[in-house]
Amino acid sequence: MDQKRLIPNLAVGRDFGLPFNVDSIIRVCSIVDYDALVYTGGADIKPSLISEISRGKLLLGNIPRTLCVVRNPSILNDVCLKRGINFPQTIEVCKMAEVACEGRWLVKPVYGGSGHGIDFYEGGNLKEGFYLQKFVEGLPASVSFLSDGKECRLLGLTEQLIGERRLGSSGFQWCGNIYPLVTTTESCLGEVMAGWGQELTEAFGLRGLFGVDFVLDAKGRPFLVEINPRYSASMELFEPYINPFLFTLHISACEGRLPEFSVQRPSRFTSKGIVYAKADVTLPDTRGWLGRRGDVPFPREKILKGSPICTVYGFGESRESCLSDLYEEADEVYEELREVDEG
């Protein structure tokens, strides 16, 4: 509901009465007049969709072929090995019989997002479209870049929140970020990440805004987990400290011009958390949420268990106080839902 106040927008279900799927999106795009296409999370895992709805339009983002190759675990493994980027051992379905799986491994979908479909491997055959990746225990994090396809600049680093029960999440499900990222190797980590961004840009021709998820192991070594070849959800946390706006930078970079920009030192810690429904719920009057929370759903909307309800934000002088503030905001959402349920 908050997005309606910011910019004209249409929803496949609410405005057209269609199920949310690829065919519906293509159908809606065929009757809506637009000149250019910018996509965000979720769309990048469907390269054929981007190819279809960008036909005859200006595509401000990575082309469908790039979306395919950065999601190919074999290609990504080879690129990282060649360019000196730490990447967990990865086994595709077709090569499982050739490798002994010692230690802990993850089952991951080739085209997945936000941690959905990821679990520990317990043996047996894999379904088509999945692969194995050696589990790296450590601090999950992300780094954001801006690139014109040739040159790349680092924008910011954040800590990732994964499977946090206080946010109704579990397993490997992404549920938020904290900015800035604090580590014992903060200064040299930025240099390493800047190098990664340049290497990946040269390898894949990445352009515009993009992100990389990684894990810092117990020795402080970063391991690349995946590339997000588009605007990522963590970027809103450091956008207030960047001039000009990220969307302005994105457009220029996609047009082949890497603009100058400044990044201010953050004055405090900022966090965001996705509040997931712990049970099926019918929402209260959510108009009072506007200005306090993000991705505000419409009043009386029905949310299924495990689905996102809204985004909450936390602030603090330290990481710990910031995270505590975030959890308190999430608790308020759940309390409001309990009051509606009991009423």
CSV table of C-alpha atoms in Angstrom, one decimal:
chain,number,residue,atom,x,y,z
A,1,MET,CA,0.0,0.0,0.0
A,2,ASP,CA,2.9,2.4,0.7
A,3,GLN,CA,4.2,2.0,-2.8
A,4,LYS,CA,0.9,3.3,-4.2
A,5,ARG,CA,1.8,6.6,-2.5
A,6,LEU,CA,5.2,6.8,-4.1
A,7,ILE,CA,4.6,5.8,-7.8
A,8,PRO,CA,1.8,4.5,-10.0
A,9,ASN,CA,1.9,0.8,-10.0
A,10,LEU,CA,-0.2,-2.2,-10.9
A,11,ALA,CA,-0.6,-5.7,-9.3
A,12,VAL,CA,-1.3,-8.8,-11.3
A,13,GLY,CA,-3.8,-10.1,-8.8
A,14,ARG,CA,-5.3,-7.0,-7.2
A,15,ASP,CA,-5.7,-4.9,-10.4
A,16,PHE,CA,-6.2,-7.6,-13.0
A,17,GLY,CA,-7.6,-10.5,-11.1
A,18,LEU,CA,-5.0,-12.9,-12.4
A,19,PRO,CA,-2.9,-15.5,-10.6
A,20,PHE,CA,0.6,-14.5,-9.9
A,21,ASN,CA,2.7,-16.4,-12.5
A,22,VAL,CA,4.8,-15.9,-15.5
A,23,ASP,CA,2.0,-16.1,-18.0
A,24,SER,CA,0.0,-13.5,-16.1
A,25,ILE,CA,3.0,-11.1,-16.0
A,26,ILE,CA,3.5,-11.5,-19.8
A,27,ARG,CA,-0.2,-10.9,-20.4
A,28,VAL,CA,-0.3,-7.7,-18.3
A,29,CYS,CA,2.9,-6.4,-19.9
A,30,SER,CA,1.2,-6.9,-23.3
A,31,ILE,CA,-1.5,-4.4,-22.5
A,32,VAL,CA,0.5,-1.9,-20.5
A,33,ASP,CA,2.3,0.9,-22.3
A,34,TYR,CA,6.0,1.2,-21.3
A,35,ASP,CA,9.3,2.2,-22.9
A,36,ALA,CA,11.9,0.6,-20.6
A,37,LEU,CA,12.2,-2.3,-18.2
A,38,VAL,CA,14.0,-2.4,-14.9
A,39,TYR,CA,13.6,-5.7,-12.9
A,40,THR,CA,14.4,-6.5,-9.2
A,41,GLY,CA,14.6,-9.7,-7.1
A,42,GLY,CA,12.5,-12.6,-8.2
A,43,ALA,CA,12.4,-11.7,-11.9
A,44,ASP,CA,16.2,-12.3,-12.4
A,45,ILE,CA,15.7,-16.1,-11.8
A,46,LYS,CA,13.4,-16.2,-14.9
A,47,PRO,CA,15.6,-15.1,-17.8
A,48,SER,CA,13.0,-16.2,-20.4
A,49,LEU,CA,10.5,-13.9,-18.7
A,50,ILE,CA,12.9,-10.9,-19.0
A,51,SER,CA,13.6,-11.8,-22.6
A,52,GLU,CA,9.8,-11.8,-23.4
A,53,ILE,CA,8.8,-8.6,-21.6
A,54,SER,CA,11.9,-6.6,-22.7
A,55,ARG,CA,11.4,-7.3,-26.4
A,56,GLY,CA,11.3,-4.0,-28.2
A,57,LYS,CA,12.0,-2.1,-25.0
A,58,LEU,CA,15.0,-0.5,-23.5
A,59,LEU,CA,16.4,-3.0,-21.0
A,60,LEU,CA,18.0,-1.2,-18.0
A,61,GLY,CA,19.7,-4.2,-16.5
A,62,ASN,CA,21.6,-7.3,-17.3
A,63,ILE,CA,20.6,-9.2,-20.4
A,64,PRO,CA,18.9,-12.6,-20.1
A,65,ARG,CA,22.0,-14.5,-21.2
A,66,THR,CA,24.0,-12.9,-18.3
A,67,LEU,CA,21.2,-14.0,-15.9
A,68,CYS,CA,21.7,-17.5,-17.1
A,69,VAL,CA,25.4,-17.8,-16.9
A,70,VAL,CA,25.8,-16.2,-13.4
A,71,ARG,CA,23.3,-18.8,-12.1
A,72,ASN,CA,25.2,-21.7,-13.7
A,73,PRO,CA,27.1,-23.3,-10.8
A,74,SER,CA,29.7,-24.9,-13.1
A,75,ILE,CA,30.5,-21.6,-14.9
A,76,LEU,CA,30.6,-19.6,-11.7
A,77,ASN,CA,32.9,-22.2,-10.1
A,78,ASP,CA,35.3,-22.0,-13.1
A,79,VAL,CA,35.3,-18.2,-13.2
A,80,CYS,CA,36.0,-18.0,-9.4
A,81,LEU,CA,38.8,-20.5,-9.7
A,82,LYS,CA,40.4,-18.7,-12.6
A,83,ARG,CA,40.1,-15.3,-11.0
A,84,GLY,CA,41.2,-16.2,-7.4
A,85,ILE,CA,37.8,-15.8,-5.8
A,86,ASN,CA,37.0,-18.2,-2.9
A,87,PHE,CA,34.0,-20.4,-3.9
A,88,PRO,CA,32.7,-23.4,-2.0
A,89,GLN,CA,33.1,-26.8,-3.7
A,90,THR,CA,30.1,-27.4,-5.9
A,91,ILE,CA,28.8,-30.6,-7.5
A,92,GLU,CA,26.2,-30.7,-10.2
A,93,VAL,CA,23.7,-33.6,-10.5
A,94,CYS,CA,25.5,-35.1,-13.5
A,95,LYS,CA,28.8,-35.3,-11.5
A,96,MET,CA,27.5,-36.6,-8.2
A,97,ALA,CA,28.8,-40.1,-8.8
A,98,GLU,CA,32.3,-38.8,-9.4
A,99,VAL,CA,32.8,-37.0,-6.1
A,100,ALA,CA,32.8,-38.2,-2.5
A,101,CYS,CA,30.6,-35.9,-0.4
A,102,GLU,CA,32.5,-35.6,2.8
A,103,GLY,CA,31.5,-33.1,5.5
A,104,ARG,CA,28.3,-31.0,5.4
A,105,TRP,CA,26.7,-30.1,2.1
A,106,LEU,CA,23.8,-28.0,1.0
A,107,VAL,CA,21.1,-28.8,-1.6
A,108,LYS,CA,20.5,-25.6,-3.6
A,109,PRO,CA,18.2,-24.7,-6.5
A,110,VAL,CA,19.9,-23.3,-9.6
A,111,TYR,CA,17.2,-20.7,-10.0
A,112,GLY,CA,16.3,-19.8,-6.4
A,113,GLY,CA,16.1,-16.7,-4.3
A,114,SER,CA,16.0,-15.5,-0.7
A,115,GLY,CA,17.2,-18.9,0.5
A,116,HIS,CA,14.1,-20.7,-0.6
A,117,GLY,CA,14.7,-24.4,-1.4
A,118,ILE,CA,18.0,-24.6,0.4
A,119,ASP,CA,18.5,-27.3,3.0
A,120,PHE,CA,21.2,-29.7,4.3
A,121,TYR,CA,21.9,-32.7,2.0
A,122,GLU,CA,21.0,-36.0,3.7
A,123,GLY,CA,21.9,-38.3,0.8
A,124,GLY,CA,20.1,-39.7,-2.2
A,125,ASN,CA,19.6,-38.4,-5.6
A,126,LEU,CA,18.9,-34.8,-6.5
A,127,LYS,CA,16.0,-33.4,-8.5
A,128,GLU,CA,16.8,-31.8,-11.8
A,129,GLY,CA,17.5,-28.1,-11.3
A,130,PHE,CA,19.4,-28.6,-8.0
A,131,TYR,CA,23.0,-28.9,-7.1
A,132,LEU,CA,25.3,-29.5,-4.0
A,133,GLN,CA,27.5,-27.0,-2.4
A,134,LYS,CA,29.9,-27.5,0.5
A,135,PHE,CA,28.5,-25.8,3.6
A,136,VAL,CA,30.7,-22.9,4.8
A,137,GLU,CA,29.9,-22.0,8.4
A,138,GLY,CA,30.3,-18.3,9.3
A,139,LEU,CA,28.8,-14.8,9.1
A,140,PRO,CA,26.5,-14.3,6.1
A,141,ALA,CA,27.0,-11.0,4.4
A,142,SER,CA,26.4,-9.2,1.1
A,143,VAL,CA,28.2,-6.5,-0.9
A,144,SER,CA,26.7,-4.2,-3.5
A,145,PHE,CA,28.3,-2.8,-6.7
A,146,LEU,CA,27.7,-0.4,-9.6
A,147,SER,CA,29.2,-1.3,-13.0
A,148,ASP,CA,29.0,-0.2,-16.6
A,149,GLY,CA,29.9,-3.6,-18.0
A,150,LYS,CA,33.7,-2.8,-17.8
A,151,GLU,CA,34.5,-0.8,-14.7
A,152,CYS,CA,33.0,-1.5,-11.2
A,153,ARG,CA,32.7,0.4,-8.0
A,154,LEU,CA,31.8,-0.9,-4.5
A,155,LEU,CA,28.8,0.8,-2.8
A,156,GLY,CA,28.4,-0.9,0.6
A,157,LEU,CA,28.6,-4.1,2.7
A,158,THR,CA,25.9,-5.4,5.0
A,159,GLU,CA,25.4,-8.3,7.3
A,160,GLN,CA,22.6,-10.7,6.3
A,161,LEU,CA,19.9,-12.0,8.7
A,162,ILE,CA,19.2,-15.6,7.9
A,163,GLY,CA,16.5,-17.8,9.4
A,164,GLU,CA,15.8,-15.5,12.4
A,165,ARG,CA,12.9,-16.9,14.5
A,166,ARG,CA,12.1,-13.5,15.9
A,167,LEU,CA,11.1,-12.5,12.3
A,168,GLY,CA,9.1,-15.7,11.8
A,169,SER,CA,11.8,-17.1,9.6
A,170,SER,CA,13.7,-20.5,9.6
A,171,GLY,CA,16.4,-22.5,7.9
A,172,PHE,CA,18.3,-20.6,5.2
A,173,GLN,CA,15.6,-18.1,4.5
A,174,TRP,CA,16.8,-14.5,4.0
A,175,CYS,CA,14.9,-12.1,6.3
A,176,GLY,CA,16.9,-8.9,6.5
A,177,ASN,CA,20.2,-7.0,6.7
A,178,ILE,CA,22.2,-4.8,9.0
A,179,TYR,CA,24.3,-1.8,7.8
A,180,PRO,CA,27.2,-1.3,8.1
A,181,LEU,CA,28.9,-4.7,8.2
A,182,VAL,CA,31.3,-4.9,11.2
A,183,THR,CA,34.2,-7.4,11.1
A,184,THR,CA,37.7,-7.6,12.5
A,185,THR,CA,39.1,-7.4,8.9
A,186,GLU,CA,36.8,-4.6,7.8
A,187,SER,CA,39.4,-2.5,6.0
A,188,CYS,CA,41.0,-5.2,3.9
A,189,LEU,CA,37.7,-6.9,3.3
A,190,GLY,CA,36.5,-3.8,1.4
A,191,GLU,CA,39.6,-4.0,-0.8
A,192,VAL,CA,39.0,-7.7,-1.5
A,193,MET,CA,35.3,-7.1,-2.3
A,194,ALA,CA,36.2,-4.3,-4.7
A,195,GLY,CA,38.5,-6.7,-6.4
A,196,TRP,CA,35.8,-9.3,-6.6
A,197,GLY,CA,33.4,-6.8,-8.2
A,198,GLN,CA,35.9,-5.9,-10.9
A,199,GLU,CA,36.8,-9.5,-11.7
A,200,LEU,CA,33.1,-10.5,-11.9
A,201,THR,CA,32.3,-7.5,-14.1
A,202,GLU,CA,35.1,-8.5,-16.5
A,203,ALA,CA,34.0,-12.1,-16.5
A,204,PHE,CA,30.3,-11.6,-17.0
A,205,GLY,CA,29.9,-8.1,-18.4
A,206,LEU,CA,27.7,-7.1,-15.4
A,207,ARG,CA,26.1,-3.7,-15.6
A,208,GLY,CA,24.0,-1.5,-13.4
A,209,LEU,CA,23.5,-2.3,-9.7
A,210,PHE,CA,24.3,-5.8,-8.6
A,211,GLY,CA,25.1,-7.7,-5.4
A,212,VAL,CA,27.1,-10.6,-4.2
A,213,ASP,CA,26.2,-12.8,-1.2
A,214,PHE,CA,29.1,-14.3,0.7
A,215,VAL,CA,30.1,-16.0,4.0
A,216,LEU,CA,33.0,-15.0,6.2
A,217,ASP,CA,34.4,-18.2,7.8
A,218,ALA,CA,36.0,-18.4,11.2
A,219,LYS,CA,39.3,-17.3,9.8
A,220,GLY,CA,37.8,-14.2,8.2
A,221,ARG,CA,38.0,-15.6,4.7
A,222,PRO,CA,35.2,-14.6,2.4
A,223,PHE,CA,33.5,-17.3,0.2
A,224,LEU,CA,31.2,-16.2,-2.6
A,225,VAL,CA,27.8,-17.8,-2.4
A,226,GLU,CA,25.9,-16.3,-5.3
A,227,ILE,CA,25.6,-13.3,-7.6
A,228,ASN,CA,22.4,-11.2,-7.6
A,229,PRO,CA,22.6,-9.4,-11.0
A,230,ARG,CA,20.2,-6.6,-10.1
A,231,TYR,CA,19.1,-4.2,-7.4
A,232,SER,CA,19.1,-6.1,-4.1
A,233,ALA,CA,17.0,-5.5,-1.0
A,234,SER,CA,19.9,-4.6,1.2
A,235,MET,CA,20.7,-1.5,-0.9
A,236,GLU,CA,18.0,0.7,0.7
A,237,LEU,CA,19.9,0.6,4.0
A,238,PHE,CA,22.9,2.6,2.6
A,239,GLU,CA,21.1,4.6,0.0
A,240,PRO,CA,20.6,7.6,2.4
A,241,TYR,CA,24.4,7.9,2.5
A,242,ILE,CA,24.9,7.9,-1.3
A,243,ASN,CA,24.6,10.8,-3.6
A,244,PRO,CA,23.1,10.8,-6.2
A,245,PHE,CA,20.2,8.3,-5.8
A,246,LEU,CA,20.9,4.7,-6.7
A,247,PHE,CA,18.3,4.6,-9.5
A,248,THR,CA,20.0,7.5,-11.1
A,249,LEU,CA,23.3,5.7,-10.9
A,250,HIS,CA,21.8,2.5,-12.2
A,251,ILE,CA,20.4,4.1,-15.3
A,252,SER,CA,23.7,5.9,-16.1
A,253,ALA,CA,25.7,2.7,-15.6
A,254,CYS,CA,23.3,0.6,-17.8
A,255,GLU,CA,23.7,3.2,-20.6
A,256,GLY,CA,27.5,2.7,-20.4
A,257,ARG,CA,28.5,5.7,-18.2
A,258,LEU,CA,29.9,5.0,-14.8
A,259,PRO,CA,29.1,8.2,-12.9
A,260,GLU,CA,30.9,9.7,-10.0
A,261,PHE,CA,29.2,9.3,-6.6
A,262,SER,CA,30.0,10.0,-3.0
A,263,VAL,CA,29.4,7.7,0.1
A,264,GLN,CA,29.1,9.3,3.5
A,265,ARG,CA,30.2,7.5,6.6
A,266,PRO,CA,27.0,6.1,8.4
A,267,SER,CA,26.0,8.0,11.5
A,268,ARG,CA,24.4,4.9,13.1
A,269,PHE,CA,23.5,1.3,12.5
A,270,THR,CA,20.4,0.6,10.4
A,271,SER,CA,18.6,-2.7,9.9
A,272,LYS,CA,15.6,-4.1,8.0
A,273,GLY,CA,13.7,-7.2,8.7
A,274,ILE,CA,11.0,-9.1,6.7
A,275,VAL,CA,8.3,-10.1,9.1
A,276,TYR,CA,6.9,-13.5,8.1
A,277,ALA,CA,3.5,-14.9,9.1
A,278,LYS,CA,3.7,-17.6,11.7
A,279,ALA,CA,0.2,-18.7,10.9
A,280,ASP,CA,-2.5,-17.8,8.4
A,281,VAL,CA,-3.8,-14.4,9.3
A,282,THR,CA,-6.2,-11.7,8.2
A,283,LEU,CA,-4.6,-8.3,8.7
A,284,PRO,CA,-6.1,-5.4,10.6
A,285,ASP,CA,-6.5,-1.9,9.3
A,286,THR,CA,-2.9,-1.3,8.1
A,287,ARG,CA,-3.2,2.4,7.2
A,288,GLY,CA,-1.6,3.2,10.5
A,289,TRP,CA,1.5,1.3,9.4
A,290,LEU,CA,2.3,3.8,6.7
A,291,GLY,CA,5.4,5.8,7.5
A,292,ARG,CA,6.6,3.3,10.1
A,293,ARG,CA,6.9,0.1,8.1
A,294,GLY,CA,7.7,-0.8,4.5
A,295,ASP,CA,5.9,-3.0,2.0
A,296,VAL,CA,2.7,-2.3,3.8
A,297,PRO,CA,-0.1,-4.7,2.7
A,298,PHE,CA,-3.7,-3.5,2.2
A,299,PRO,CA,-6.2,-3.6,5.1
A,300,ARG,CA,-8.0,-6.9,5.7
A,301,GLU,CA,-5.6,-8.7,3.3
A,302,LYS,CA,-5.1,-12.4,4.0
A,303,ILE,CA,-1.6,-13.6,4.5
A,304,LEU,CA,-0.7,-17.3,4.4
A,305,LYS,CA,1.7,-18.9,6.9
A,306,GLY,CA,5.3,-18.4,5.8
A,307,SER,CA,4.5,-15.5,3.6
A,308,PRO,CA,6.0,-12.0,4.2
A,309,ILE,CA,3.7,-9.5,6.0
A,310,CYS,CA,5.7,-6.3,5.9
A,311,THR,CA,9.2,-4.8,6.4
A,312,VAL,CA,10.3,-3.3,9.7
A,313,TYR,CA,13.3,-1.2,10.5
A,314,GLY,CA,15.7,-0.9,13.5
A,315,PHE,CA,18.2,1.8,14.4
A,316,GLY,CA,21.0,2.0,17.0
A,317,GLU,CA,24.4,3.2,18.0
A,318,SER,CA,25.7,-0.3,18.0
A,319,ARG,CA,24.9,-3.5,16.1
A,320,GLU,CA,23.3,-5.1,19.1
A,321,SER,CA,21.1,-2.1,19.9
A,322,CYS,CA,20.1,-1.9,16.3
A,323,LEU,CA,19.1,-5.5,16.1
A,324,SER,CA,17.2,-5.3,19.4
A,325,ASP,CA,15.2,-2.3,18.1
A,326,LEU,CA,14.4,-4.3,14.9
A,327,TYR,CA,13.1,-7.3,16.9
A,328,GLU,CA,11.0,-5.0,19.1
A,329,GLU,CA,9.4,-3.6,15.9
A,330,ALA,CA,8.7,-7.1,14.7
A,331,ASP,CA,7.2,-8.0,18.1
A,332,GLU,CA,4.8,-5.1,17.7
A,333,VAL,CA,3.5,-6.4,14.4
A,334,TYR,CA,2.9,-9.9,15.9
A,335,GLU,CA,1.2,-8.3,18.9
A,336,GLU,CA,-1.2,-6.4,16.6
A,337,LEU,CA,-2.0,-9.6,14.8
A,338,ARG,CA,-2.7,-11.4,18.1
A,339,GLU,CA,-5.1,-8.6,19.1
A,340,VAL,CA,-7.0,-9.0,15.9
A,341,ASP,CA,-7.1,-12.7,16.2
A,342,GLU,CA,-8.3,-12.6,19.8
A,343,GLY,CA,-10.8,-9.9,19.0
